[in-house]
Coordinates of C-alpha atoms and ligand atoms in Angstrom, one line a residue:
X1 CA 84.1 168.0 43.1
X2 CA 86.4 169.1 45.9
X3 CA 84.8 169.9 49.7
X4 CA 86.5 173.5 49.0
X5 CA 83.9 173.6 45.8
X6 CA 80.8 172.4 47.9
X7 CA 81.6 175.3 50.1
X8 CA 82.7 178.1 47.6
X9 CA 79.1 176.9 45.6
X10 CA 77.3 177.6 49.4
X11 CA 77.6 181.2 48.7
X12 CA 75.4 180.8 45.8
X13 CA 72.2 180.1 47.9
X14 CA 71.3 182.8 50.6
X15 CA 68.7 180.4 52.5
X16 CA 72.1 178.4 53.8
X17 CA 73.7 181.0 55.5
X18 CA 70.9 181.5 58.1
X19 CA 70.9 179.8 61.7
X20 CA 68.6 177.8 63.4
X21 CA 68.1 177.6 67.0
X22 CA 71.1 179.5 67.1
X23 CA 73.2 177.4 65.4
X24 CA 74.2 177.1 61.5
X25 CA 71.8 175.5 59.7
X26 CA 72.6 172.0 58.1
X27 CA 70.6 171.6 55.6
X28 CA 69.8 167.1 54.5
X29 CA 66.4 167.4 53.3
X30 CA 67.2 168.1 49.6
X31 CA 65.8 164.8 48.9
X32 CA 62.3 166.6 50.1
X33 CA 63.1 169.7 48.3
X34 CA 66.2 171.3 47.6
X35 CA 67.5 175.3 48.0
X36 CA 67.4 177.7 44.8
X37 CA 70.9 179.8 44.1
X38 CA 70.2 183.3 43.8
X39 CA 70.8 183.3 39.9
X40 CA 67.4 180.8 40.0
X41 CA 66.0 183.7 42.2
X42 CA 66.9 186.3 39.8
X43 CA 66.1 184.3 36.4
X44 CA 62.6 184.4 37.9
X45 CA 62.4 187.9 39.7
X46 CA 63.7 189.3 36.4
X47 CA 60.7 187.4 34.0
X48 CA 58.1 188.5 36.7
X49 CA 59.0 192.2 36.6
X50 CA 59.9 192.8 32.9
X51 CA 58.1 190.0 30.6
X52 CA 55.7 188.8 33.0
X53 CA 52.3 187.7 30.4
X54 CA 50.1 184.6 29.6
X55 CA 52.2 182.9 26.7
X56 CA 50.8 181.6 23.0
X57 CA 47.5 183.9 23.3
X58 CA 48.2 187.7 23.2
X59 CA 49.4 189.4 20.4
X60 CA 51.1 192.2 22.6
X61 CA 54.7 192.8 22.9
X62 CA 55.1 190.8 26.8
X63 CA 53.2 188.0 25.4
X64 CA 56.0 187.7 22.4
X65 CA 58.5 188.1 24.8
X66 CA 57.1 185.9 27.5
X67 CA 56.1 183.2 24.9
X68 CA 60.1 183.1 23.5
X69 CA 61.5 183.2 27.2
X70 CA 58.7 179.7 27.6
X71 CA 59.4 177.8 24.5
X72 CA 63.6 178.8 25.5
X73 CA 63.2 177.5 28.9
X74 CA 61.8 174.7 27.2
X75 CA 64.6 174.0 24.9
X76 CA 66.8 174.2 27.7
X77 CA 65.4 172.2 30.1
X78 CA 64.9 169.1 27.3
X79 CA 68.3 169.7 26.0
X80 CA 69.2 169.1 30.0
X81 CA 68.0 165.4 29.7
X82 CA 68.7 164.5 26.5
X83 CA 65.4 165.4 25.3
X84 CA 64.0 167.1 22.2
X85 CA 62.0 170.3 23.0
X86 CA 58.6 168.9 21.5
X87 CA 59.1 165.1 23.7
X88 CA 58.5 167.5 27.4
X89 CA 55.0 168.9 28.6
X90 CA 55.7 171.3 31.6
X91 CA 53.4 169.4 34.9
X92 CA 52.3 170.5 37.7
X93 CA 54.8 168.5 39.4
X94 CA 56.1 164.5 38.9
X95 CA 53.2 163.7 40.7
X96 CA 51.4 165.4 38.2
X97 CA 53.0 164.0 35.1
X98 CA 53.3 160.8 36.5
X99 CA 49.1 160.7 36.7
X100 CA 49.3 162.1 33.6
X101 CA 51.1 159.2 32.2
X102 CA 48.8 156.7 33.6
X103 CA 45.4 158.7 33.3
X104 CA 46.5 159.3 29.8
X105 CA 46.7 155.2 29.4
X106 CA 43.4 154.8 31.1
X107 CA 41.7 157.4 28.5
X108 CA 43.0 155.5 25.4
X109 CA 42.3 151.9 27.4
X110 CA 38.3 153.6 26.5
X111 CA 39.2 154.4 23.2
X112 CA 40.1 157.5 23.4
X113 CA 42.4 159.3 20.6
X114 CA 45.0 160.8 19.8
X115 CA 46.2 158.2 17.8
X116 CA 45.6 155.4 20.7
X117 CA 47.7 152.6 19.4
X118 CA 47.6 149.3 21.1
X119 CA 50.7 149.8 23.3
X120 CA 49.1 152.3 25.2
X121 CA 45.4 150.2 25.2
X122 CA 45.0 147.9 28.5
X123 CA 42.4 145.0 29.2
X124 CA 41.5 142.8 31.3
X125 CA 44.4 140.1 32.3
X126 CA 47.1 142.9 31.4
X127 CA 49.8 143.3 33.4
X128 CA 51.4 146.6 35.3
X129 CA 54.9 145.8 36.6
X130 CA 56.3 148.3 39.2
X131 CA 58.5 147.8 42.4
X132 CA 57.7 147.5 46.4
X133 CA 60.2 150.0 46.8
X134 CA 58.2 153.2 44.6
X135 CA 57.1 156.4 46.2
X136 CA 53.3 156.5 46.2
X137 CA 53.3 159.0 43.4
X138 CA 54.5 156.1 41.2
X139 CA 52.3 153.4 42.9
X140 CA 48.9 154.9 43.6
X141 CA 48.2 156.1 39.6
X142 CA 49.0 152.5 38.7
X143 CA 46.6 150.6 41.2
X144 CA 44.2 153.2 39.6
X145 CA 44.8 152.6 36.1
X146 CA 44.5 148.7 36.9
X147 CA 41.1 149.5 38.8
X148 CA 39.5 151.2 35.8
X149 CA 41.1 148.8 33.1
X150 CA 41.1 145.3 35.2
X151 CA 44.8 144.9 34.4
X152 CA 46.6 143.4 37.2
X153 CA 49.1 145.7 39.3
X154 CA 52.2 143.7 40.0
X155 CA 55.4 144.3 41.9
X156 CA 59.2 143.3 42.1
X157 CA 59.3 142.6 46.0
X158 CA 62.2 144.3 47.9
X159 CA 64.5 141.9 50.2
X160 CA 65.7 142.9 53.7
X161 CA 67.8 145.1 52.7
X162 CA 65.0 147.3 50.6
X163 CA 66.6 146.7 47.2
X164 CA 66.2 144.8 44.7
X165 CA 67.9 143.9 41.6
X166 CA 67.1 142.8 37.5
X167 CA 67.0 139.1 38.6
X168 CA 64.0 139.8 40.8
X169 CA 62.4 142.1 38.2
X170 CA 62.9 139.4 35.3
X171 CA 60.8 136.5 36.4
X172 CA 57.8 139.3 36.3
X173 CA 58.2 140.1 32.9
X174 CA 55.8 138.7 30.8
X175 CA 54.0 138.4 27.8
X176 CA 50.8 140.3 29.3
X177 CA 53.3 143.1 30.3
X178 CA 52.3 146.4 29.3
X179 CA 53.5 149.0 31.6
X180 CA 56.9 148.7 33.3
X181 CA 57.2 151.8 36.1
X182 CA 60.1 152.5 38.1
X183 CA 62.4 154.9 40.1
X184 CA 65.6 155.8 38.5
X185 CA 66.8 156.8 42.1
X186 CA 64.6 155.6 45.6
X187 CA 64.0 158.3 47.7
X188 CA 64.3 155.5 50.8
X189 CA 67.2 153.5 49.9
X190 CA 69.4 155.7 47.2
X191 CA 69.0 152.6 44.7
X192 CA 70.0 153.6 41.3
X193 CA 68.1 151.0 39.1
X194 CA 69.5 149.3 35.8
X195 CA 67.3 151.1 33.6
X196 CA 69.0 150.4 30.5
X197 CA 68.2 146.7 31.0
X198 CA 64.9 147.3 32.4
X199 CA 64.0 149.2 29.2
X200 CA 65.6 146.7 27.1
X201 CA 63.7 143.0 28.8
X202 CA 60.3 145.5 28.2
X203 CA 60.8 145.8 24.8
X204 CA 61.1 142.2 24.2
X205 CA 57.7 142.0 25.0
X206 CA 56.3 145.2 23.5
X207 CA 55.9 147.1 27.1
X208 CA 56.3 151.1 28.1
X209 CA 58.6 151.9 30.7
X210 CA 57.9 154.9 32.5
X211 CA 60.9 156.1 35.0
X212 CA 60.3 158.2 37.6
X213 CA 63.3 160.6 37.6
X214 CA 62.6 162.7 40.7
X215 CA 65.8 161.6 42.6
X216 CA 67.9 161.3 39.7
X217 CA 67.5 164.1 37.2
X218 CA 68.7 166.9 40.3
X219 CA 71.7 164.7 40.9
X220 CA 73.6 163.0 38.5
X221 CA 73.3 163.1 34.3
X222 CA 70.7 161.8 33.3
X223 CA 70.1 161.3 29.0
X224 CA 66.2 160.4 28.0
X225 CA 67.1 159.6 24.6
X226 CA 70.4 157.3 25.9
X227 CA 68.3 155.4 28.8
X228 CA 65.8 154.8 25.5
X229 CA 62.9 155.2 28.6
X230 CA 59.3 156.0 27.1
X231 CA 58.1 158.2 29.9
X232 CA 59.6 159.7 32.4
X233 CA 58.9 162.4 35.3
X234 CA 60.6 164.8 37.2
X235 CA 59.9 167.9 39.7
X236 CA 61.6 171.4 39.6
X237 CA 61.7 171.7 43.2
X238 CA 64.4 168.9 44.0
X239 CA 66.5 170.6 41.1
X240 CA 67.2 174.1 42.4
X241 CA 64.1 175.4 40.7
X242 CA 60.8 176.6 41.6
X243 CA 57.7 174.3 43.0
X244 CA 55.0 173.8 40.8
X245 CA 56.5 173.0 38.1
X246 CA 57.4 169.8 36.7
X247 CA 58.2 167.8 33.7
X248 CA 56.7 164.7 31.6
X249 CA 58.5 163.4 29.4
X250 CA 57.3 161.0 26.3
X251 CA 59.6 159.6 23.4
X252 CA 57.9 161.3 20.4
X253 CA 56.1 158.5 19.1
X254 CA 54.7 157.3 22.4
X255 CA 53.3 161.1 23.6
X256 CA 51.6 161.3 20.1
X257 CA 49.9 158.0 21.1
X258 CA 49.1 159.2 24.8
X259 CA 45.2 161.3 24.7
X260 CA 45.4 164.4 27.1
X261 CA 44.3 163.5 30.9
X262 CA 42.9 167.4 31.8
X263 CA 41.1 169.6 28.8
X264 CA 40.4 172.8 28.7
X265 CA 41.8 175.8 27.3
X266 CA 44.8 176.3 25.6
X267 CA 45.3 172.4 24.2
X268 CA 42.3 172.4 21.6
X269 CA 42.8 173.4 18.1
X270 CA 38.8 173.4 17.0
X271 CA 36.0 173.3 19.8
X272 CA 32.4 173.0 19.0
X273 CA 29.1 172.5 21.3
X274 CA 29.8 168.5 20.4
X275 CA 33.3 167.8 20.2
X276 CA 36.9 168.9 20.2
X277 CA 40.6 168.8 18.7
X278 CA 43.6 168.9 20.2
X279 CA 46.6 170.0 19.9
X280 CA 49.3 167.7 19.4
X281 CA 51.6 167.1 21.7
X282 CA 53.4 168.6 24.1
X283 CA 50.9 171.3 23.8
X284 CA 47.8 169.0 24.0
X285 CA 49.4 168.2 27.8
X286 CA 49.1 171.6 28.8
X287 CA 45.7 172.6 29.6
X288 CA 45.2 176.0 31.1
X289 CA 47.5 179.2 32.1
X290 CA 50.8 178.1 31.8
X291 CA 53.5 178.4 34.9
X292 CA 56.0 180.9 32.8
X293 CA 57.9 182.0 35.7
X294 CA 58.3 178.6 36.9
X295 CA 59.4 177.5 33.4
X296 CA 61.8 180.4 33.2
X297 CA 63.2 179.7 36.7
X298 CA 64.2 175.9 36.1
X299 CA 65.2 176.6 33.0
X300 CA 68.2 179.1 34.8
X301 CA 68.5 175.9 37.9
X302 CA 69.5 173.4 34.6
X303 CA 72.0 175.8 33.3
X304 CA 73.0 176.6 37.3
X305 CA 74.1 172.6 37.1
X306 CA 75.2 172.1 34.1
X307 CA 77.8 174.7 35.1
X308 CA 78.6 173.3 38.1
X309 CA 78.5 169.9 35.8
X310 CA 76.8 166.9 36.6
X311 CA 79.1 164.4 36.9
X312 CA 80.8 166.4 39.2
X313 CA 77.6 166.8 41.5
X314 CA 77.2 163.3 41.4
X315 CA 80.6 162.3 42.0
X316 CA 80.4 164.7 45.5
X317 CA 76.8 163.1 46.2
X318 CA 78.0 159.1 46.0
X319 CA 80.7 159.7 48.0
X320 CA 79.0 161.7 50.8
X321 CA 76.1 159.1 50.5
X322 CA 78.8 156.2 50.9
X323 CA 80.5 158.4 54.2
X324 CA 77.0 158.5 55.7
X325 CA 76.3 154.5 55.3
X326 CA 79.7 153.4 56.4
X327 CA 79.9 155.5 59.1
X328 CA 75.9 155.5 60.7
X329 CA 75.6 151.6 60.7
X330 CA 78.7 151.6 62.7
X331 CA 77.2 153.2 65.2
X332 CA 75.2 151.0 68.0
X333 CA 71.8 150.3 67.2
X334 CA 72.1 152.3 64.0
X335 CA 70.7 150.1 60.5
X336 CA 71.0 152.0 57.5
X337 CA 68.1 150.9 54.9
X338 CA 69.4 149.6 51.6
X339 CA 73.0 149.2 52.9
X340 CA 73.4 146.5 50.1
X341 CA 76.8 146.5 48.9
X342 CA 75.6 144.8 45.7
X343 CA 73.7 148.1 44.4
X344 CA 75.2 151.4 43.3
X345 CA 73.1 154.2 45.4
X346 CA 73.1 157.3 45.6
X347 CA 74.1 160.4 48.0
X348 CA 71.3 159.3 50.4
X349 CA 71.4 157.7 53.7
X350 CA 67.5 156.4 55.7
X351 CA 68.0 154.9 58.4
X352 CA 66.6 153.4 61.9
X353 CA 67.7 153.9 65.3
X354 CA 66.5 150.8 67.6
X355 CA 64.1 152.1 70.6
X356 CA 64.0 156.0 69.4
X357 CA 61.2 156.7 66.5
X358 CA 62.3 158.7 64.2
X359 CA 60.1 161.8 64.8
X360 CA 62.5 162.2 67.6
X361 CA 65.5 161.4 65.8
X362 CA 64.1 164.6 63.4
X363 CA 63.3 166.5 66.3
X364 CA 66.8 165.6 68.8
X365 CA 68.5 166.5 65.0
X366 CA 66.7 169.8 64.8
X367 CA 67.4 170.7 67.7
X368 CA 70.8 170.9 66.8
X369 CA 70.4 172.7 63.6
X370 CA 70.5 169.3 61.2
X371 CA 67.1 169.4 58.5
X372 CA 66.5 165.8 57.7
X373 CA 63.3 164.0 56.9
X374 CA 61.2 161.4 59.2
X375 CA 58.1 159.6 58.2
X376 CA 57.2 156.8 55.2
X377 CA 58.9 159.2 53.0
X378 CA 55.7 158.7 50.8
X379 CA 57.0 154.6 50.7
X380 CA 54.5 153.0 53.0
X381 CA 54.5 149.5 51.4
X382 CA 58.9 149.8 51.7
X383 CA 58.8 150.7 55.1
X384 CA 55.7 147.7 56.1
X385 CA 58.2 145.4 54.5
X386 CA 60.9 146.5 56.5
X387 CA 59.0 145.9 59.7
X388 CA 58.9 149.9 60.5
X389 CA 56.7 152.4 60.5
X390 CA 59.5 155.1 59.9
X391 CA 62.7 156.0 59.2
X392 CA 65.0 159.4 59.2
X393 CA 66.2 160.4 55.7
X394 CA 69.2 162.6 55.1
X395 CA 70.0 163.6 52.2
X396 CA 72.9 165.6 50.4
X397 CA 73.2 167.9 47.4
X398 CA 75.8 170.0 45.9
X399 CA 76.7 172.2 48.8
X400 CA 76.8 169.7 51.5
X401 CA 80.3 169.6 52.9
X402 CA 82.3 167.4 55.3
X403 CA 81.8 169.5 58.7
X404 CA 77.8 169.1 57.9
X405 CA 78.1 164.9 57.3
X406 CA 80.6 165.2 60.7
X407 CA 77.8 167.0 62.8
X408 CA 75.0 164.4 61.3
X409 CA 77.2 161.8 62.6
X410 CA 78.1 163.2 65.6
X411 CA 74.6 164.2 66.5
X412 CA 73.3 160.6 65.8
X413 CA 75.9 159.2 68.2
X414 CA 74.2 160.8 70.8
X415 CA 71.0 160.1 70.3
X416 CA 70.4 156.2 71.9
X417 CA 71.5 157.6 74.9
X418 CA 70.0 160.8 75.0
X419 CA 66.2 158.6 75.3
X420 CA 67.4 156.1 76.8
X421 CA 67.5 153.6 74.6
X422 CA 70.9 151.9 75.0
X423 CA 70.0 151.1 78.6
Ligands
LIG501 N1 59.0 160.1 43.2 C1 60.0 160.2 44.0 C2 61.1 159.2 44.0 C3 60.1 161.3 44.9 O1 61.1 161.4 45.7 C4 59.1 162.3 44.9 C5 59.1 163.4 45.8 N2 59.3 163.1 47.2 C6 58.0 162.1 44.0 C7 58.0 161.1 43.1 C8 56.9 163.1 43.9 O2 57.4 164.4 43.5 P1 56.5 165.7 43.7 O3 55.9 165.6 45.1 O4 57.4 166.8 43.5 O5 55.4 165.6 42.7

């Protein structure tokens, strides 16, 4: 994708024509949560005022229309990751599916069914594998898990860089292995793991893998069925689509052995004062009023991508990520985190500026129109590793052009002496 296509595609999402402190707004924090295009906007605008009904209940006209526009937006958005429709349950959120995942493990650990099969059942002296680099939403639901099961939660350490690599993840492996969970794509360093491999050392000893997707479903292609991943998660927000609404997905076979982590209505097929059935899956996942605009809404982001195409987007991504590494850490007291030459990564750049914290890099940035992230980026362990407390993320999408990576850099420049801190 050319810079004269990341610019032509800006026209497609209002919120990026609008100024900030008087100047044009340059937008990094997709990695956070990323801009809708107005045919997102209108996908949902247009379910909300003409078909707007609770789905699968009514046996009015709007609920047969809004329960075909659902189960379409479903097709779509499975077909978008190499999915079949019945393998995704519509979430709250990743966070949300991913606590799904690992509740749902915890339920059949007690025996509960579905058809709990031993895969899915932990003990005592099990082991959960995940990495030091994780976002909490793919950490905290596994310490949990270990807590109610007595497994034992353990992790691929990151080296100074903040990456790791299959050689650190192998010696883990073992034959007590029964979850492996991992980010396709960190949000902190960009690293784009080897999942294939990953999925292919946990099968040799009978383990799940459960990738989270977050940061790589929005950005590059990404095939479910091809990566051979039993679970994965991702949230609508980072993809052009609405918030709240995400996806879990589960390889056929695996979801039918997952039991439901929330009950109530619309997942039971017989309820009596004693006991209940559910559905089966992905219905059984989705307790509740369903979020039908939401659905309908990232159903019209995946076809907004797949029309810009994928590859394309990740193409434009990588090589605005590998601009912002290269040309931040060669400015003084600039270190980029994971600026390991031995991982791919993606269109992503954290980083540290020595003496300035990066609430004021956010701020000194803001102040000149540039959205970028600064905190623990929900990676507290990552960052303690690194010996920080913080770092300042900026992160790229589609739309972000040249002239928007030249003011990051230019702005940065600036900023040591601006505090002080190169005295
Ligand atoms: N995992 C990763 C890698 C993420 O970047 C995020 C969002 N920052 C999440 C999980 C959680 O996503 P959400 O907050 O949309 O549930």
């Amino acid at each position: 994708m050319t810079d004269e296509r990341a610019r032509e595609l800006r026209a497609d999402f209002p919120i990026l024509a609008q100024r900030v402190h008087d100047t044009p707004l340059v937008y990094l924090d997709f990695g956070a949560t990323a801009q809708r295009p107005q045919a997102v906007l209108d996908a949902e605008r247009a379910f909300v005022t003409e078909h707007n009904s609770a789905v699968h209940r009514g046996s009015h006209e709007l609920a047969a229309l809004a329960t075909g526009d659902y189960e379409d937006a479903r097709e779509t958005v499975a077909a978008f990751v190499g999915a079949d429709a019945d393998e995704i349950a519509w979430q709250a959120g990743a966070t949300d599916a991913l606590n799904t995942i690992a509740n749902g493990i915890a339920a059949a650990s007690r025996g509960r069914g579905g058809d709990a099969s031993a895969p899915l059942r932990l003990e005592a002296g099990d082991e959960i594998l995940i990495t030091e680099a994780e976002h909490h939403a793919n950490l905290v639901p596994w310490q949990e898990l270990a807590l109610a099961t007595g497994a034992t939660l353990r992790y691929v350490p990151v080296n100074d860089h903040g990456t790791w690599a299959l050689d650190d993840l192998r010696p883990l492996v073992s034959d007590r292995t029964r979850v492996i969970a991992f980010a396709h794509v960190s949000n902190v360093t960009g690293l784009i793991a080897p999942v294939e491999e990953i999925v292919a050392l946990a099968s040799t000893v009978g383990a799940v893998t459960v990738l989270d997707a977050c940061q790589s479903v929005p950005h590059r292609p990404v095939d479910f069925h091809a990566l051979g991943v039993d679970f994965a998660a991702f949230s609508g927000h980072k993809m052009a689509g609405p918030n709240g609404i995400g996806v879990l997905y589960g390889r056929r076979e695996r979801l039918a052995q997952l039991p439901p982590a929330r009950t109530g209505g619309s997942m039971i097929e017989v309820v009596t004062m004693e006991a209940t059935t559910f559905m089966a899956p992905p219905t059984r996942f989705e307790a509740g009023t369903q979020p039908v605009s939401q659905a309908v809404a990232l159903a019209a982001a995946c076809r907004y991508l797949a029309e810009v195409g994928m590859s394309a987007i990740r193409d434009h991504e990588e090589a605005l990520g590998a601009r912002m590494v290269a040309e931040l850490s060669a400015i003084e007291g600039v270190t980029v985190i994971g600026n390991d030459a031995s991982v791919p990564r993606s269109g992503l750049a954290s980083f540290i500026i020595d003496g300035v914290h990066a609430h004021d890099v956010s701020q000194y940035l803001d102040a000149a129109g540039i959205a970028v992230r600064a905190g623990h980026h929900c990676a507290q362990p990552l960052h303690r590793r690194l010996g920080v407390t913080a770092s300042t993320r900026a992160s790229s999408y589609l739309t972000t052009t040249d002239d928007e990576i030249d003011a990051l850099i230019e702005a940065v420049s600036g900023i040591r002496a601006y505090f002080g801190a190169n005295r």
